[in-house]
XYZ file of C-alpha atoms in Angstrom:
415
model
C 68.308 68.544 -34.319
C 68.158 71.827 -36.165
C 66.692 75.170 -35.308
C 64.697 76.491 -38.031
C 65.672 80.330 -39.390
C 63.113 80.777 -42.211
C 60.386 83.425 -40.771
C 57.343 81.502 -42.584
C 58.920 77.848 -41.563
C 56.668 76.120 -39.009
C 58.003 75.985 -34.951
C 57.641 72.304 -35.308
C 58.524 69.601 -38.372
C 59.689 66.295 -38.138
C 60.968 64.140 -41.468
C 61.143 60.251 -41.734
C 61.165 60.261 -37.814
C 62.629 57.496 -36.341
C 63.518 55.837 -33.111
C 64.736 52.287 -32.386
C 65.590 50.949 -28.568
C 68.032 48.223 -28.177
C 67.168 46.097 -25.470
C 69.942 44.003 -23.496
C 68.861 41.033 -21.482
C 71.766 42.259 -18.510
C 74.178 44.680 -18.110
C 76.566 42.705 -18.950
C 75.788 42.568 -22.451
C 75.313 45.905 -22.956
C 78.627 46.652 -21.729
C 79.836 44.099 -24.209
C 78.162 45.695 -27.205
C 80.616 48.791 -27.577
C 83.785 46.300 -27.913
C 84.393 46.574 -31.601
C 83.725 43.289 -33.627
C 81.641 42.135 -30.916
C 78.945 38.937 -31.103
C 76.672 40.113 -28.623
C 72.667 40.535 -30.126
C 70.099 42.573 -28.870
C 66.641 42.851 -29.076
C 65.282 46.315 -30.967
C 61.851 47.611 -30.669
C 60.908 50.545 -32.874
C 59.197 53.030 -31.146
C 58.900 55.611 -33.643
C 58.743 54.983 -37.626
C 58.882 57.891 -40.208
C 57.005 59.873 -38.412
C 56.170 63.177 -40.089
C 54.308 66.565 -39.155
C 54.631 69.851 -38.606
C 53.148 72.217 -35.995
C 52.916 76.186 -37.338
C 52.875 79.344 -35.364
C 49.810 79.863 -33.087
C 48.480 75.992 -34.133
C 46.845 73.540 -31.651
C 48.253 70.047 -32.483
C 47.251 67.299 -30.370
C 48.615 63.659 -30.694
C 46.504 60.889 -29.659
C 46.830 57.043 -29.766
C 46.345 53.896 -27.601
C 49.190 53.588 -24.804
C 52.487 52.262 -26.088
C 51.855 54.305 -29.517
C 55.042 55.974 -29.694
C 53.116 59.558 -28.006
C 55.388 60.217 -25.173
C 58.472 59.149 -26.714
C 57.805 61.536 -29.565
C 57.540 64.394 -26.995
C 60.907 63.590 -25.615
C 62.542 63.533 -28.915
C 61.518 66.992 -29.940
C 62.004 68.498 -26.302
C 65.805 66.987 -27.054
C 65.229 64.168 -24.047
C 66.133 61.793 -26.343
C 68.090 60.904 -29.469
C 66.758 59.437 -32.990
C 67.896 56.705 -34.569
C 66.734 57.864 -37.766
C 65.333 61.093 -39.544
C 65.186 64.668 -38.196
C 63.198 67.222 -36.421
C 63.772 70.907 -36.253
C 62.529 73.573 -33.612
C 62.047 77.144 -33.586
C 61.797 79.533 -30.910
C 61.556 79.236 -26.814
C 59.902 75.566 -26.077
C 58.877 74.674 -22.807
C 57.290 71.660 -21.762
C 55.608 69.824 -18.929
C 56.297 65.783 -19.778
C 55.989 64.821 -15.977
C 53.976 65.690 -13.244
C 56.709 67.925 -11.013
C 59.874 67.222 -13.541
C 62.729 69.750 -12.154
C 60.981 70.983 -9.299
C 63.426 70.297 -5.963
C 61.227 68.903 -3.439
C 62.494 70.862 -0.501
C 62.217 74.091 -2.061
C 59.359 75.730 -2.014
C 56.746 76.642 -4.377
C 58.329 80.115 -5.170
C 61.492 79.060 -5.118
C 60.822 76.473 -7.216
C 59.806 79.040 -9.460
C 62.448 81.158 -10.054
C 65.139 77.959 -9.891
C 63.097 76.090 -12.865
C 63.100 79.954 -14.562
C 66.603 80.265 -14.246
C 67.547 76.409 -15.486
C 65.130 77.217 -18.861
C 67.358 79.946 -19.311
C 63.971 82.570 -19.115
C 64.856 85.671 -17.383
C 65.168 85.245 -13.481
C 63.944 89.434 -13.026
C 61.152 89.126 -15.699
C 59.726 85.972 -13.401
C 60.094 88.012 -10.477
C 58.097 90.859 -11.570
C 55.486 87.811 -12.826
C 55.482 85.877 -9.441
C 52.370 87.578 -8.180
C 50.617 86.797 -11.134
C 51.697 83.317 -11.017
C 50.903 82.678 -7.038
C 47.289 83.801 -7.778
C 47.211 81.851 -10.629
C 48.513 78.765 -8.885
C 45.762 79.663 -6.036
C 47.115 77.061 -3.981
C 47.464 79.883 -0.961
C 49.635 78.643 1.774
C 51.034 75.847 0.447
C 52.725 78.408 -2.186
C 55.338 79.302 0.458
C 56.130 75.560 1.796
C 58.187 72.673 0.151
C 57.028 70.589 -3.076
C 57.149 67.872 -0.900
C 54.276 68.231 1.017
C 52.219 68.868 -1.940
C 49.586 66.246 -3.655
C 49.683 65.951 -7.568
C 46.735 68.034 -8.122
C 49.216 70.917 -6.471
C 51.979 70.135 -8.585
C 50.316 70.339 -11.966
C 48.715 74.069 -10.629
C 52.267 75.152 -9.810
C 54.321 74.188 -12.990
C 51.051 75.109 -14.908
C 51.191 78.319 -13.623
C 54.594 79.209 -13.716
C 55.070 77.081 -18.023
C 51.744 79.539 -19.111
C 53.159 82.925 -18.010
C 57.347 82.338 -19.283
C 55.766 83.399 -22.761
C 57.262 80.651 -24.786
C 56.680 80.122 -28.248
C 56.120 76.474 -27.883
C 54.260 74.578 -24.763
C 54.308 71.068 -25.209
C 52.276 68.858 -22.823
C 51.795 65.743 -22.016
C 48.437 65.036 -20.365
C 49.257 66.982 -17.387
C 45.457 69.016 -17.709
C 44.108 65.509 -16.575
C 45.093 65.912 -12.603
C 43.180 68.887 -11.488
C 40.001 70.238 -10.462
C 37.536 71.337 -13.877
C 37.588 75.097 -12.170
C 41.885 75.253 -12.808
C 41.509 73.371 -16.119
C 38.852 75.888 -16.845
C 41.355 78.515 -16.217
C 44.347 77.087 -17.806
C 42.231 76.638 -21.191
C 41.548 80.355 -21.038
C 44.983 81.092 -20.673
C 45.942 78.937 -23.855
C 43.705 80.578 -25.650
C 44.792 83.801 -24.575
C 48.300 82.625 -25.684
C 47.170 80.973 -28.930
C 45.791 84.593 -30.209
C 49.265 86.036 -29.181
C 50.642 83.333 -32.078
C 52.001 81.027 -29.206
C 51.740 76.886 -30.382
C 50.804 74.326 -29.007
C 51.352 70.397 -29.222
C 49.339 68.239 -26.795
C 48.864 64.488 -25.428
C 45.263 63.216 -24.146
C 43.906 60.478 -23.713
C 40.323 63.033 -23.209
C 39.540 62.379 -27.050
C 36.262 64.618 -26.667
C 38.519 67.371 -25.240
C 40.772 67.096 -28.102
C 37.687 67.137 -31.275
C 37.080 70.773 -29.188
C 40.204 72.416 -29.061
C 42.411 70.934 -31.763
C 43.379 72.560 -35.309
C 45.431 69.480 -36.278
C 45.353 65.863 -35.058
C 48.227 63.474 -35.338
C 47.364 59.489 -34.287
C 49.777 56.995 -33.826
C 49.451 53.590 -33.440
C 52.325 50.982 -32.559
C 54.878 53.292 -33.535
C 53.477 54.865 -36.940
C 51.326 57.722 -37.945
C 47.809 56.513 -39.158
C 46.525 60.062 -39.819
C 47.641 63.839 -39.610
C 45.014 66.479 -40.353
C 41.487 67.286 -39.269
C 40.453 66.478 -36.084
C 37.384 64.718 -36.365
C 37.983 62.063 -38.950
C 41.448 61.383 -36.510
C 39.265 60.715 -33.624
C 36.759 58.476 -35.848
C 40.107 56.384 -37.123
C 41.322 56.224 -33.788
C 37.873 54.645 -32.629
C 37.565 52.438 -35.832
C 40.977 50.767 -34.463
C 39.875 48.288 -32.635
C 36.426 47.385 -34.216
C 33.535 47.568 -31.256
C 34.135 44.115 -29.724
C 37.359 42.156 -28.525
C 36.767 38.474 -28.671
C 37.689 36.344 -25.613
C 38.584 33.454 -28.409
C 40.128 32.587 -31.529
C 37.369 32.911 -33.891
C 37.583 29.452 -35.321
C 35.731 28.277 -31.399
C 32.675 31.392 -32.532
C 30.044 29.844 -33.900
C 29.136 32.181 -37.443
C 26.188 34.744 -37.204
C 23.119 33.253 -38.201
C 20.474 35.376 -40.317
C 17.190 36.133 -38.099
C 14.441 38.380 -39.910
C 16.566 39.520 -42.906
C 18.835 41.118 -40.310
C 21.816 41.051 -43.040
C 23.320 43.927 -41.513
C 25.059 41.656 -38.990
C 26.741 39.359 -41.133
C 30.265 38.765 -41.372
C 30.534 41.460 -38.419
C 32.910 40.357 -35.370
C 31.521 38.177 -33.248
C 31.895 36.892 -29.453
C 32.861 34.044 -27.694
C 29.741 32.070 -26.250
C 29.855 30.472 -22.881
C 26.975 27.355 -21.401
C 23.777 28.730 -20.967
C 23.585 31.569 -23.390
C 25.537 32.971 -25.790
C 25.876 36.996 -27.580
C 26.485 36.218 -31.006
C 27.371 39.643 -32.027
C 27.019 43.495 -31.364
C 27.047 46.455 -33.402
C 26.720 49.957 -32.636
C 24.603 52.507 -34.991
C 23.837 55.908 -34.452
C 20.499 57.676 -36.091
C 21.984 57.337 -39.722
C 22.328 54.286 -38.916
C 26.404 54.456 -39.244
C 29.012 51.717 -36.978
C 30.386 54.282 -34.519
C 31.089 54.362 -31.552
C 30.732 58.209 -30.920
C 27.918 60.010 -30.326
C 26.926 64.164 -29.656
C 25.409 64.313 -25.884
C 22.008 64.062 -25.961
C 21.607 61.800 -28.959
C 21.265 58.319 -29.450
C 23.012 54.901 -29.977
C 21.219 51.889 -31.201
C 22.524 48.727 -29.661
C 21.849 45.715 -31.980
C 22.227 42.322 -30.142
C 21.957 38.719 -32.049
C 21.481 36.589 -29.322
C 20.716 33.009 -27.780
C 19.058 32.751 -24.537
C 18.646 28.711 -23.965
C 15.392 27.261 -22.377
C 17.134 26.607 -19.333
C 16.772 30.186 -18.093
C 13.561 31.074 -16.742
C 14.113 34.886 -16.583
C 16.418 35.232 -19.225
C 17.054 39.249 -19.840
C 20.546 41.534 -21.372
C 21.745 44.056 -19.229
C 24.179 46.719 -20.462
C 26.057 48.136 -17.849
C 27.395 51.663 -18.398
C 30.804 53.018 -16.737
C 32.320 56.444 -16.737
C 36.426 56.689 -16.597
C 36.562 56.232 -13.141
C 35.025 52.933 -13.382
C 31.888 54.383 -11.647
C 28.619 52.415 -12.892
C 26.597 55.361 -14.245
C 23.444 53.536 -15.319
C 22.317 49.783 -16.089
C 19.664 49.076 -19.159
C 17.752 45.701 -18.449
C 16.213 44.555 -21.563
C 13.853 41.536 -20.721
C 13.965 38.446 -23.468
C 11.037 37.073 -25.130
C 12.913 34.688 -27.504
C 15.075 32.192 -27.193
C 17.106 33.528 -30.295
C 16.234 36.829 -31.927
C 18.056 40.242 -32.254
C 17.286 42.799 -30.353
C 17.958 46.920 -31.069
C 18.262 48.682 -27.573
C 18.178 52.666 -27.970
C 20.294 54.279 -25.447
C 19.966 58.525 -25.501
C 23.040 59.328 -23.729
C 22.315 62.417 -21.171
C 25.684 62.241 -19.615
C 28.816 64.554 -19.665
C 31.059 64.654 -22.337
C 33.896 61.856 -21.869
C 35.003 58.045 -22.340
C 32.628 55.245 -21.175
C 32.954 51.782 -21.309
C 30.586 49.190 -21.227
C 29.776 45.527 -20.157
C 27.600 43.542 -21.948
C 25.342 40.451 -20.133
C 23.146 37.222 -20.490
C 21.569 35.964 -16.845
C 18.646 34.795 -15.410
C 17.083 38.192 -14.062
C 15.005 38.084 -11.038
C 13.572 41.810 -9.500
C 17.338 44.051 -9.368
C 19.631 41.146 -8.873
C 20.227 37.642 -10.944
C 22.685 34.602 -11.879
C 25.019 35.694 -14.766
C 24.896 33.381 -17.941
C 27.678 35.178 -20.558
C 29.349 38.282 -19.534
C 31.581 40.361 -21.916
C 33.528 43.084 -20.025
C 34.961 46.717 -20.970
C 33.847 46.862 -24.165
C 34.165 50.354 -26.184
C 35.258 52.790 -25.277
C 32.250 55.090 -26.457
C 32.918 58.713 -26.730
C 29.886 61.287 -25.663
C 30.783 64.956 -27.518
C 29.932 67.972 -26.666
C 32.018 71.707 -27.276
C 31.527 73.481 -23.968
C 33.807 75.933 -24.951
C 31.333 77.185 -27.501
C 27.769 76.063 -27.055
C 25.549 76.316 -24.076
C 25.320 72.907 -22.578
C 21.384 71.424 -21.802
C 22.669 70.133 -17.984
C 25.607 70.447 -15.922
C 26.654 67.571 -14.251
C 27.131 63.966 -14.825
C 23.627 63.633 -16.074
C 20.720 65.028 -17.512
C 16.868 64.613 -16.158
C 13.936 64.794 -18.147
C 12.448 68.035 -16.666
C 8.769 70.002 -17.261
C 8.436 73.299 -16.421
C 4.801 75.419 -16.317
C 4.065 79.187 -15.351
C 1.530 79.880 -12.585
């Protein structure tokens, strides 16, 4: 690693990035592969491959990518964790940063204490954290609890106390790793006014999410990985559309030489040659795709607008009450609303408009054939946690229509 001296350079800059893990089947053989002129083999799995960005003074970079995309390891690299195998990456200035939930805190020390030990081991000055720890208990706001051990805390306690204490050492680089997703919204409220606080003072930033609508809103620069190599560094937006366009809407439950190919139905040539899904007895979902009102494949949409589900289907005679439910879940697996779209035909395609009133954030979706009687039924074809789809919205900048996980048509008169 090398520390950058060049007053213009940027804080972060990686080159032909690389990093390969050798993996041993026992101890044993590892052991065996530092005798010289050794047989022994080993498995290597590239985790990183010439990877290469830079992060510049006061920037927002977030990386983003699937899990087992190379994120976390990158972090490690550059917080000198870990070694490359290949390639460089040099630093610049005071880094700190928060890769695991509680990572150096002693869990019989207490909060405060653990404060001025994790000060002192980041080589930040000791007095200048004292004279801070008042700022940094209210900050915390986790009262009593500040003064008693780590132990006894739960996570959401944890991420407000090294929070607290990483945004007020005045580094010149905080790296995180999706620690702002344990916490209430009020303290990630607070600890996003902070960064920004921090950002206008020239401090950068580089960030892991999985929250992609979170990243669109606060990013300058995106980088996306995907099995180990960069896809995309730049603008945020069209990194978040590649990252959906990944995996293409559906995931089929079969090879597709057992799908049956997409038969035209009223000039609907739009939905040929698109992916299609695996059909089970009784009815069968031919294919999906996803348009919003330019009538673009997404799977994103701005909250309150709308997505056009178009379904080519087969419904077979044998179902008396044969209707297509889409059932809509939020990230905590929470249904937040079912569509039941009653059939007419036995084959046809159908375009189901969905406005999506809900919060901004991830949802997935199943997608059904069954024989519907009034709110319950017998399920035909079932296709689960499909998506994700991503609902936008800045609520940093722009005044949101509803608060809450959903919206309500409302009319309002004067008397």
């Amino acid at each position: 690693m090398l520390e950058m001296d060049c007053k213009m350079s940027p804080v972060i800059e990686t080159k032909n990035l690389t990093k390969i893990f050798r993996l041993y089947h026992s101890p044993i053989e590892r052991l065996s592969s530092f005798i010289p002129f050794s047989n022994n083999k080993c498995e290597e799995h590239t985790a990183l491959e010439n990877i290469n960005f830079k992060v510049e003074k006061g920037e927002f970079v977030s990386i983003i990518g699937r899990n087992g995309s190379g994120k976390s390891t990158l972090l490690k690299i550059i917080c000198g964790v870990l070694q490359t195998s290949s390639g460089s990456y040099e630093t610049k200035g005071k880094i700190v940063s928060l890769l695991e939930l509680g990572t150096g805190f002693n869990p019989e020390l207490t909060g405060r204490e653990n404060i001025i030990n994790s000060a002192r081991v980041m080589a930040f000055s000791v007095k200048e954290i004292k004279n801070k720890i008042k700022i940094i208990e209210e900050f915390a706001d986790i009262e009593e609890y500040f003064d008693m051990p780590v132990r006894t805390y739960s996570s959401g306690m944890y991420v407000r106390l090294a929070m607290s204490l990483f945004l007020h050492l005045e580094p010149e680089v905080f790296i995180i790793d999706e620690a702002l997703s344990v916490g209430d919204i009020f303290f990630v409220q607070k600890c996003f006014s902070k960064i920004e606080e921090m950002r206008k003072n020239g401090v950068s930033f580089l960030f892991v999410s999985h929250d992609i609508n979170l990243v669109q809103t606060i990013s300058d620069k995106v980088l996306l990985l995907n099995k180990g190599k960069a896809l995309y560094f730049g603008d945020g937006n069209e990194a978040c559309k590649i990252y959906f366009d990944i995996d293409k809407l559906i995931k089929p439950n079969e090879s597709l030489s057992e799908q049956q190919e997409v038969e035209d139905h009223h000039d609907y040539n739009e939905l040929k040659n698109k992916k299609q899904l695996f059909h089970k007895e009784g009815g069968r979902i031919n294919s999906l795709i996803i348009v919003n009102e330019f009538n673009d494949q997404t799977l994103q949409v701005e909250m309150t607008k709308v997505l056009e589900f178009q379904i080519a289907y087969q419904a077979f005679s044998s179902i008396k009450n044969p209707a297509i439910s889409i059932v809509m879940k939020n990230r905590k697996n929470i249904v937040v609303t079912t569509i039941i779209y009653k059939l007419e035909h036995e084959k046809s395609i159908i375009a189901v408009k969905i406005p999506f009133f809900v919060e901004a954030g991830e949802y997935t979706f199943d997608l059904i054939i069954g024989d519907m009687s009034i709110n319950s039924g017998i399920f035909i074809c079932e296709y689960k946690d499909l998506g994700p789809i991503s609902v936008l919205f800045d609520y940093q900048n722009e005044r949101a229509p509803f608060l809450g996980q959903f919206g309500l048509n409302t009319n309002s008169r004067n008397y």
